[in-house]
Short mmCIF file of C-alpha atoms in Angstrom, two decimals:
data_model
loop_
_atom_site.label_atom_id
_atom_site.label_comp_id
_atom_site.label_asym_id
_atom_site.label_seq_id
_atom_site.Cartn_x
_atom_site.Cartn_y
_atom_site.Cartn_z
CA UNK A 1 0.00 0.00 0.00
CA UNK A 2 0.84 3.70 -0.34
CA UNK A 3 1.81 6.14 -2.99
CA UNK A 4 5.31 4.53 -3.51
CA UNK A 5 4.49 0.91 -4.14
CA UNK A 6 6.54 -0.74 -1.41
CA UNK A 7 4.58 -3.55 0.94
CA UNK A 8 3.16 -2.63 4.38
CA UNK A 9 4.95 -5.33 5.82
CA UNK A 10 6.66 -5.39 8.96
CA UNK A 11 10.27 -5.07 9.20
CA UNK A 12 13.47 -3.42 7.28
CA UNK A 13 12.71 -2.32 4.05
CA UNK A 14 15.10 -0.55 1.33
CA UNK A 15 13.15 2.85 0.24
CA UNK A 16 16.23 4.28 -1.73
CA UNK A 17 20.32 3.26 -1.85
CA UNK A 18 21.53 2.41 1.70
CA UNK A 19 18.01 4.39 3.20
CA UNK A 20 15.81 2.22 4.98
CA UNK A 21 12.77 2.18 6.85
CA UNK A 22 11.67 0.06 9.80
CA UNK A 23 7.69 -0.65 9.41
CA UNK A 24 5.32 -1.96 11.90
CA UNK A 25 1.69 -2.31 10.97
CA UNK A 26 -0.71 -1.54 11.91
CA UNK A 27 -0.02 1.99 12.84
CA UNK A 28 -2.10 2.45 15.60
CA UNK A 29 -1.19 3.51 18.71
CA UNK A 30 2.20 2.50 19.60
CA UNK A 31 3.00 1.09 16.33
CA UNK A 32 5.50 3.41 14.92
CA UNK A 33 8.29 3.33 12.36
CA UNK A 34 11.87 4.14 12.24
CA UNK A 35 14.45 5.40 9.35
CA UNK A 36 18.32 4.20 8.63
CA UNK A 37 20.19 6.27 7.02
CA UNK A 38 23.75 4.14 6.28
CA UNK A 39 26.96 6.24 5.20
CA UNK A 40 30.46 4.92 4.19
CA UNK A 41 31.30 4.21 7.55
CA UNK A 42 28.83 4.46 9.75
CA UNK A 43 24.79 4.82 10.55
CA UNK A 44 22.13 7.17 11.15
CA UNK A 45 18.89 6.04 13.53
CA UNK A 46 15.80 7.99 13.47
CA UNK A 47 13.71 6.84 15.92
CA UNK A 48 13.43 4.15 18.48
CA UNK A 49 10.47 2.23 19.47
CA UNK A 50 7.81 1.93 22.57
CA UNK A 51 9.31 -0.21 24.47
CA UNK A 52 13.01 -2.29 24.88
CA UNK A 53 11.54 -5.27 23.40
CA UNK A 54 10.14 -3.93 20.21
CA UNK A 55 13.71 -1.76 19.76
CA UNK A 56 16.20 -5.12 20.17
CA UNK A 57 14.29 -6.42 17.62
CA UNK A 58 14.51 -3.73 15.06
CA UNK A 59 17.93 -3.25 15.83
CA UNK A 60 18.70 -7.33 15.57
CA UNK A 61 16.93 -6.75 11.90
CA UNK A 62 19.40 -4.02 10.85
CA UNK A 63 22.93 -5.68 11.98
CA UNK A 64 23.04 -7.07 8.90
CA UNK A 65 23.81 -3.65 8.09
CA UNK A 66 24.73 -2.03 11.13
CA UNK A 67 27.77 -4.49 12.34
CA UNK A 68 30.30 -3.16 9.81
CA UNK A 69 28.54 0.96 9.78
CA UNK A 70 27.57 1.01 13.23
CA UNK A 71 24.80 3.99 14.39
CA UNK A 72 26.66 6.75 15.52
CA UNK A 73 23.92 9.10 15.75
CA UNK A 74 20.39 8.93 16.75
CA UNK A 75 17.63 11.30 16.07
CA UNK A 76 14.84 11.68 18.07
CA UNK A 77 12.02 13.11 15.94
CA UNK A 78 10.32 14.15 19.43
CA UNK A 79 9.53 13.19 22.95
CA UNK A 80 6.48 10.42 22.14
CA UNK A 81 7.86 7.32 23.95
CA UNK A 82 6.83 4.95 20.88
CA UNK A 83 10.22 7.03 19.29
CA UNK A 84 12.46 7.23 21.76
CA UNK A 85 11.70 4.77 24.51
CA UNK A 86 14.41 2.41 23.26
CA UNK A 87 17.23 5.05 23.11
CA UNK A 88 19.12 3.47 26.00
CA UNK A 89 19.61 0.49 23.80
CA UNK A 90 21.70 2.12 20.75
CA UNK A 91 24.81 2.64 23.07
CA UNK A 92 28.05 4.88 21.43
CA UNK A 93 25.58 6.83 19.67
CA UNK A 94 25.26 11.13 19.86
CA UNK A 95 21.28 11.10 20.75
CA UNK A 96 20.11 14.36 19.31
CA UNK A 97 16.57 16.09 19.24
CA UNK A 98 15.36 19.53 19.39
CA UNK A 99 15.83 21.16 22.74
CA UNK A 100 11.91 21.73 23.24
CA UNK A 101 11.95 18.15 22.55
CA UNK A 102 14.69 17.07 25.08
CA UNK A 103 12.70 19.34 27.55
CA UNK A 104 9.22 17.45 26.70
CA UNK A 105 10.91 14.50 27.14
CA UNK A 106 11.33 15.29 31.18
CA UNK A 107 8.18 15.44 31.51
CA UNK A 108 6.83 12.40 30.24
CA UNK A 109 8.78 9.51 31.77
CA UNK A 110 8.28 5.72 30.84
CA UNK A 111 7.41 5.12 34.58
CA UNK A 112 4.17 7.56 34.13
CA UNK A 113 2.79 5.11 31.36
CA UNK A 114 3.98 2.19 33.38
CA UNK A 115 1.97 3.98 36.47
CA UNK A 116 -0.78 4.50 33.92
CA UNK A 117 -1.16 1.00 33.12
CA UNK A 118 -1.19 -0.24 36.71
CA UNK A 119 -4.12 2.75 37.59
CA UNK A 120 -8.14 1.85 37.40
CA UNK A 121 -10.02 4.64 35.32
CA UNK A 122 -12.97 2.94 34.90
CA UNK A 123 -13.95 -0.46 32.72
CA UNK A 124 -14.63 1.36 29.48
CA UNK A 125 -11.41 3.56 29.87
CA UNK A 126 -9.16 0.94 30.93
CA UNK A 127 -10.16 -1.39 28.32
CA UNK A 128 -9.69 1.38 25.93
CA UNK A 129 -6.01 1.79 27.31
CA UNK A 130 -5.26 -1.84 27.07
CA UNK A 131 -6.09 -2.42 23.47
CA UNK A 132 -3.51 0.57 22.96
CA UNK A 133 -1.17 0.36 25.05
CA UNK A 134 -1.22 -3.46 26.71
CA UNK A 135 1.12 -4.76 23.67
CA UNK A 136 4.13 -2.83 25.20
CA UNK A 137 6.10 -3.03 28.25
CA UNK A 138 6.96 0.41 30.28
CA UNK A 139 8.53 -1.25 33.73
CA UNK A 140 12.08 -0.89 33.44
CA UNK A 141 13.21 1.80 30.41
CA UNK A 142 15.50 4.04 31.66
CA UNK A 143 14.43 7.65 30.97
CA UNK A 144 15.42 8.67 27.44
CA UNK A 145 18.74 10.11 26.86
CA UNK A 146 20.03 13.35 24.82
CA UNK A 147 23.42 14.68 24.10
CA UNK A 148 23.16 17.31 21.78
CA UNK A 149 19.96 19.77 21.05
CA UNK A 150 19.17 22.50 18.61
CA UNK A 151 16.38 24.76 17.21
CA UNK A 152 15.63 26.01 14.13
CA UNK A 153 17.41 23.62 10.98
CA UNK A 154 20.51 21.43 11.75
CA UNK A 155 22.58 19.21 8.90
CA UNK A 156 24.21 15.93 10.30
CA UNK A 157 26.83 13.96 8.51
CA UNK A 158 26.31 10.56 8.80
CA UNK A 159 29.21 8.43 7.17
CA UNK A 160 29.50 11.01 4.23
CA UNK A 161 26.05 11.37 3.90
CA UNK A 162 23.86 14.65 5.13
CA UNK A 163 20.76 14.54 6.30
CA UNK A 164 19.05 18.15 6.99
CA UNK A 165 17.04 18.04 10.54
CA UNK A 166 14.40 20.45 10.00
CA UNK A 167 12.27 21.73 13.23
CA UNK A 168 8.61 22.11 12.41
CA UNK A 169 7.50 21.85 16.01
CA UNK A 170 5.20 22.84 18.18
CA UNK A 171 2.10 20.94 16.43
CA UNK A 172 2.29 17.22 16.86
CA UNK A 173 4.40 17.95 20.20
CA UNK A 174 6.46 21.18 21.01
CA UNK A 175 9.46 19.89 19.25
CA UNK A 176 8.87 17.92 15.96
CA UNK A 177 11.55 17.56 13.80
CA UNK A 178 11.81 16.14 10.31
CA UNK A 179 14.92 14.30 9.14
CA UNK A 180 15.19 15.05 5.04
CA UNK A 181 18.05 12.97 2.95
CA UNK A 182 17.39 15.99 0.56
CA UNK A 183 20.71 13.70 -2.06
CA UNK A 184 17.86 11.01 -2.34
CA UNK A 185 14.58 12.62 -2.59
CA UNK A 186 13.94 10.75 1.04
CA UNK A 187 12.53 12.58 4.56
CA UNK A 188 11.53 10.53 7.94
CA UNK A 189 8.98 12.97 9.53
CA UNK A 190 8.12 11.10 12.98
CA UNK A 191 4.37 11.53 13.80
CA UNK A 192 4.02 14.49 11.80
CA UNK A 193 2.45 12.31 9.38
CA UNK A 194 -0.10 9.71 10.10
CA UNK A 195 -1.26 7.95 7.18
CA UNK A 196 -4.40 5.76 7.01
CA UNK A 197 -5.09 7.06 10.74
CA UNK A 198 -6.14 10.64 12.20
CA UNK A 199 -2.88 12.91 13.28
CA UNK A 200 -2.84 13.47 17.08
CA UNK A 201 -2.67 17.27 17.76
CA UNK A 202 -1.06 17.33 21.46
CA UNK A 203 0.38 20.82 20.93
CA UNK A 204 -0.54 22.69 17.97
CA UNK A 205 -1.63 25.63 16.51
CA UNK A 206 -3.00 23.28 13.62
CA UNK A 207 -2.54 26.10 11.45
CA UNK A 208 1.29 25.25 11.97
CA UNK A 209 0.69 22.06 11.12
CA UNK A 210 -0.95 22.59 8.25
CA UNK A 211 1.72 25.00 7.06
CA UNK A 212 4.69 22.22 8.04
CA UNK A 213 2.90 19.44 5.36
CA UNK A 214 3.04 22.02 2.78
CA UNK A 215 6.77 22.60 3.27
CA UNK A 216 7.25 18.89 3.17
CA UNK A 217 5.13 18.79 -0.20
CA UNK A 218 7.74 21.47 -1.08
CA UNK A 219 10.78 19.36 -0.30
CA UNK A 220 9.67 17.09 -3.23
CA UNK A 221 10.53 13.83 -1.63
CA UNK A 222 10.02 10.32 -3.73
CA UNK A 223 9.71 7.97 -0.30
CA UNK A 224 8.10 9.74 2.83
CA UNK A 225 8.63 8.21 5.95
CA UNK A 226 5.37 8.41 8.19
CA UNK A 227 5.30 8.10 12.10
CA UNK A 228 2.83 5.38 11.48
CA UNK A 229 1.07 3.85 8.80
CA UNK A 230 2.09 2.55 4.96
CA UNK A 231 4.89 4.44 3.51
CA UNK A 232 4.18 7.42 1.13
CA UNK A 233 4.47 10.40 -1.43
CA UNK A 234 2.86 13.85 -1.19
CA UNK A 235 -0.93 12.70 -1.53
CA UNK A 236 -0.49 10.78 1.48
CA UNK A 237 0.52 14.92 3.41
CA UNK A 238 -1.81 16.19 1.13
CA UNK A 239 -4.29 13.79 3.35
CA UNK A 240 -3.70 14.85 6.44
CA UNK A 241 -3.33 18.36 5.55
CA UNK A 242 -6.77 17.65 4.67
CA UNK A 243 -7.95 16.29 7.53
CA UNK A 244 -6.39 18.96 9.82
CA UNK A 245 -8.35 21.88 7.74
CA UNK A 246 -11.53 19.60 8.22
CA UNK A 247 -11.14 19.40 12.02
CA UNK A 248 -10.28 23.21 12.66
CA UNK A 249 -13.41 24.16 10.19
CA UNK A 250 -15.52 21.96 11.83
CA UNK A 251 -14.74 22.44 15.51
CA UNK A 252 -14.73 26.41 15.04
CA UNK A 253 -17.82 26.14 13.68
CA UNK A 254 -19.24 24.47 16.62
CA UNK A 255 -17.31 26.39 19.20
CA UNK A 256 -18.54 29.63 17.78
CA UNK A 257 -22.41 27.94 18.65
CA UNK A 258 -20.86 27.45 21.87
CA UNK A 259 -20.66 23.75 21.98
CA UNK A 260 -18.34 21.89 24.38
CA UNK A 261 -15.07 20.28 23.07
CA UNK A 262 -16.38 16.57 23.97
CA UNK A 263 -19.98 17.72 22.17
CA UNK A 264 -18.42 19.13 19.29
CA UNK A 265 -16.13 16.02 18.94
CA UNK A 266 -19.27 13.79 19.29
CA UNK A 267 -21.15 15.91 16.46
CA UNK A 268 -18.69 15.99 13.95
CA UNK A 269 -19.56 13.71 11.44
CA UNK A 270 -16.26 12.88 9.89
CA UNK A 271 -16.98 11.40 6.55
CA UNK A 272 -14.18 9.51 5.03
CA UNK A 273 -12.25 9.89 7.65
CA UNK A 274 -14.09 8.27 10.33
CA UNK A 275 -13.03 4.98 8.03
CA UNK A 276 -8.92 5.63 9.48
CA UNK A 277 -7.43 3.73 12.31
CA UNK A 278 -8.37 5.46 15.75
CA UNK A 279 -11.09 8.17 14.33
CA UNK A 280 -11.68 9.00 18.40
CA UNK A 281 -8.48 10.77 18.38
CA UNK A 282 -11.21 13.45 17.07
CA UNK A 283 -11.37 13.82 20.86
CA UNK A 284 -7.98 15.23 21.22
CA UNK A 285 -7.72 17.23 18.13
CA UNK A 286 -11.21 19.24 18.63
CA UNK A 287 -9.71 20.50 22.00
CA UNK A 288 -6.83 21.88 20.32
CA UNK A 289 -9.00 23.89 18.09
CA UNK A 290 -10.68 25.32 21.16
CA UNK A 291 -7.29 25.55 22.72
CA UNK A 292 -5.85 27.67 19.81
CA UNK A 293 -9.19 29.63 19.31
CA UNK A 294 -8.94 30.44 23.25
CA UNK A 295 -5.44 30.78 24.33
CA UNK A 296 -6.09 30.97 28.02
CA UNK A 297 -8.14 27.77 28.05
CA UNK A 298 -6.79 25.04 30.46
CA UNK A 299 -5.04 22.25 29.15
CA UNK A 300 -7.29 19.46 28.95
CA UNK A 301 -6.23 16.53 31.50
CA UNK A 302 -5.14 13.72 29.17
CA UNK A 303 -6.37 10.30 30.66
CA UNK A 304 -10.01 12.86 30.26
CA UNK A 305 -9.08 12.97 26.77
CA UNK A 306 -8.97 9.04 27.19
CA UNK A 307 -11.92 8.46 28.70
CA UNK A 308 -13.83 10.36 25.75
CA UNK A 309 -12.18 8.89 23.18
CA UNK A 310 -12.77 5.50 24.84
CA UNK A 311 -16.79 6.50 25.33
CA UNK A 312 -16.91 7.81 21.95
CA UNK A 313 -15.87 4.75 20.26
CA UNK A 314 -18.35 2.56 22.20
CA UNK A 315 -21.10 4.15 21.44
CA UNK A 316 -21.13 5.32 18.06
#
């Protein structure tokens, strides 16, 4: 599947010479991919995976590569655990990430999912957390590492070969950062593309967001990397731009007839998108309308956000 014609298979896959791309399908939550960039004499990571388990594995599937151009970098895209939970794992490598990135990533410790997972919400919630998040294993991960931060644009050399690191941040998270092979016409973007599932906005504006996929589209890339989901080209940005400029038309709409978030979030009728992976996260991304419409409105309290999402996918 996807605009480029390579399998949505799991594992290592070859998207252009010596760039690869670690898949795992199905994309939902927790499921998230990786890129390898491999140079002359040594390796570029971007991204680790949700838990310690899930990152020997990928890394076991890349020694075939990696034993003679070991990783000697590793780019965090941003502070979601599902891409940087495993860092402790890719020893002798520079860890680098934006510095709002390094500073999310304080603040959201693998011991508060592993507390998460051991706390009762409720039957509907905590089912609802399970089928997301019971796959993965929190107990244990040491807090994720970084050695070297930046803002703005950054170029690494990775055994000869650069790769731009372009921050595009705050939308997805506060510090997103896209990591563009510009020689091959190849970028790994972290979660700032979803495809085949609904984009989580836990920071915003959208409008940023929106913005950010068109300088992607821009870049002119043959083989986009997605956060999660089937590999793809520009139609598959072009898609969630879509969807983003759906959501913020839609909730505004209802927030100017002075709906609540969770109402509004329940109202929308989404269409052809309500056929994507996770559709609830509608939940989370109609609050950051209202949050960027109303700029001294509360953070919402995220395991709230949970329980709606899990309420609104039982019932409707």
């Amino acid at each position: 599947r996807g605009g480029v014609g390579i399998p949505y298979e799991k594992g290592l896959v070859e998207v252009a010479d010596g760039i690869f791309a670690y898949l795992q399908p199905d994309g939902g939550w927790g499921w998230s991919n990786a890129g390898l960039v491999v140079g002359d004499e040594g390796s570029l990571l971007v991204d680790t995976l949700f838990d310690l388990r899930l990152t020997a594995e990928m890394l076991e599937a890349m020694s075939a590569v990696t034993d003679t151009r070991p990783i000697q970098t590793l780019v965090n895209t941003h502070a979601n655990g599902d891409h940087c939970y495993g860092n402790q794992l890719v020893e002798g490598a520079t860890v680098i990430a934006s510095a709002a990135s390094a500073a999310e990533m304080e603040q959201t410790p693998p011991a508060m999912l592993a507390a998460m997972m051991r706390a009762d919400f409720g039957e509907t919630t905590n089912a609802y957390l399970e089928a997301a998040f019971g796959p993965f294993e929190f107990e244990g991960i040491d807090p994720p590492r970084v050695d070297r931060t930046f803002s703005g644009r950054m170029t690494v050399e990775s055994g000869g070969r650069a790769v731009e690191l372009i921050e595009v941040g705050p939308a997805h998270t506060a510090g997103d950062v896209l990591a563009h092979v510009p020689d091959d016409g190849v970028i790994v973007t972290g979660d700032f593309e979803f495809i085949d599932g609904p984009p989580i906005v836990w920071d915003g504006p959208i409008q940023n967001w929106i913005d950010a996929c068109r300088t992607i589209i821009d870049l002119d890339c043959r083989v986009i990397v997605p956060g999660h989901g089937p590999l793809t080209d520009a139609a598959g940005v072009e898609s969630v731009a879509d969807y983003l400029s759906f959501i913020k038309v839609e909730a505004t709409a209802r927030h100017e007839a002075g709906m609540t978030a969770e109402d509004a979030a329940r109202d929308i009728e989404l269409g052809a998108f309500g056929d994507w992976l996770d559709w609830e996260r509608v939940v989370i991304n109609v609050e950051a309308v209202y949050r960027e419409i109303d700029p001294a409105r509360p953070r919402a309290d995220v395991m709230n956000l949970f329980r709606a999402m899990a309420e609104l996918k039982q019932h409707k």
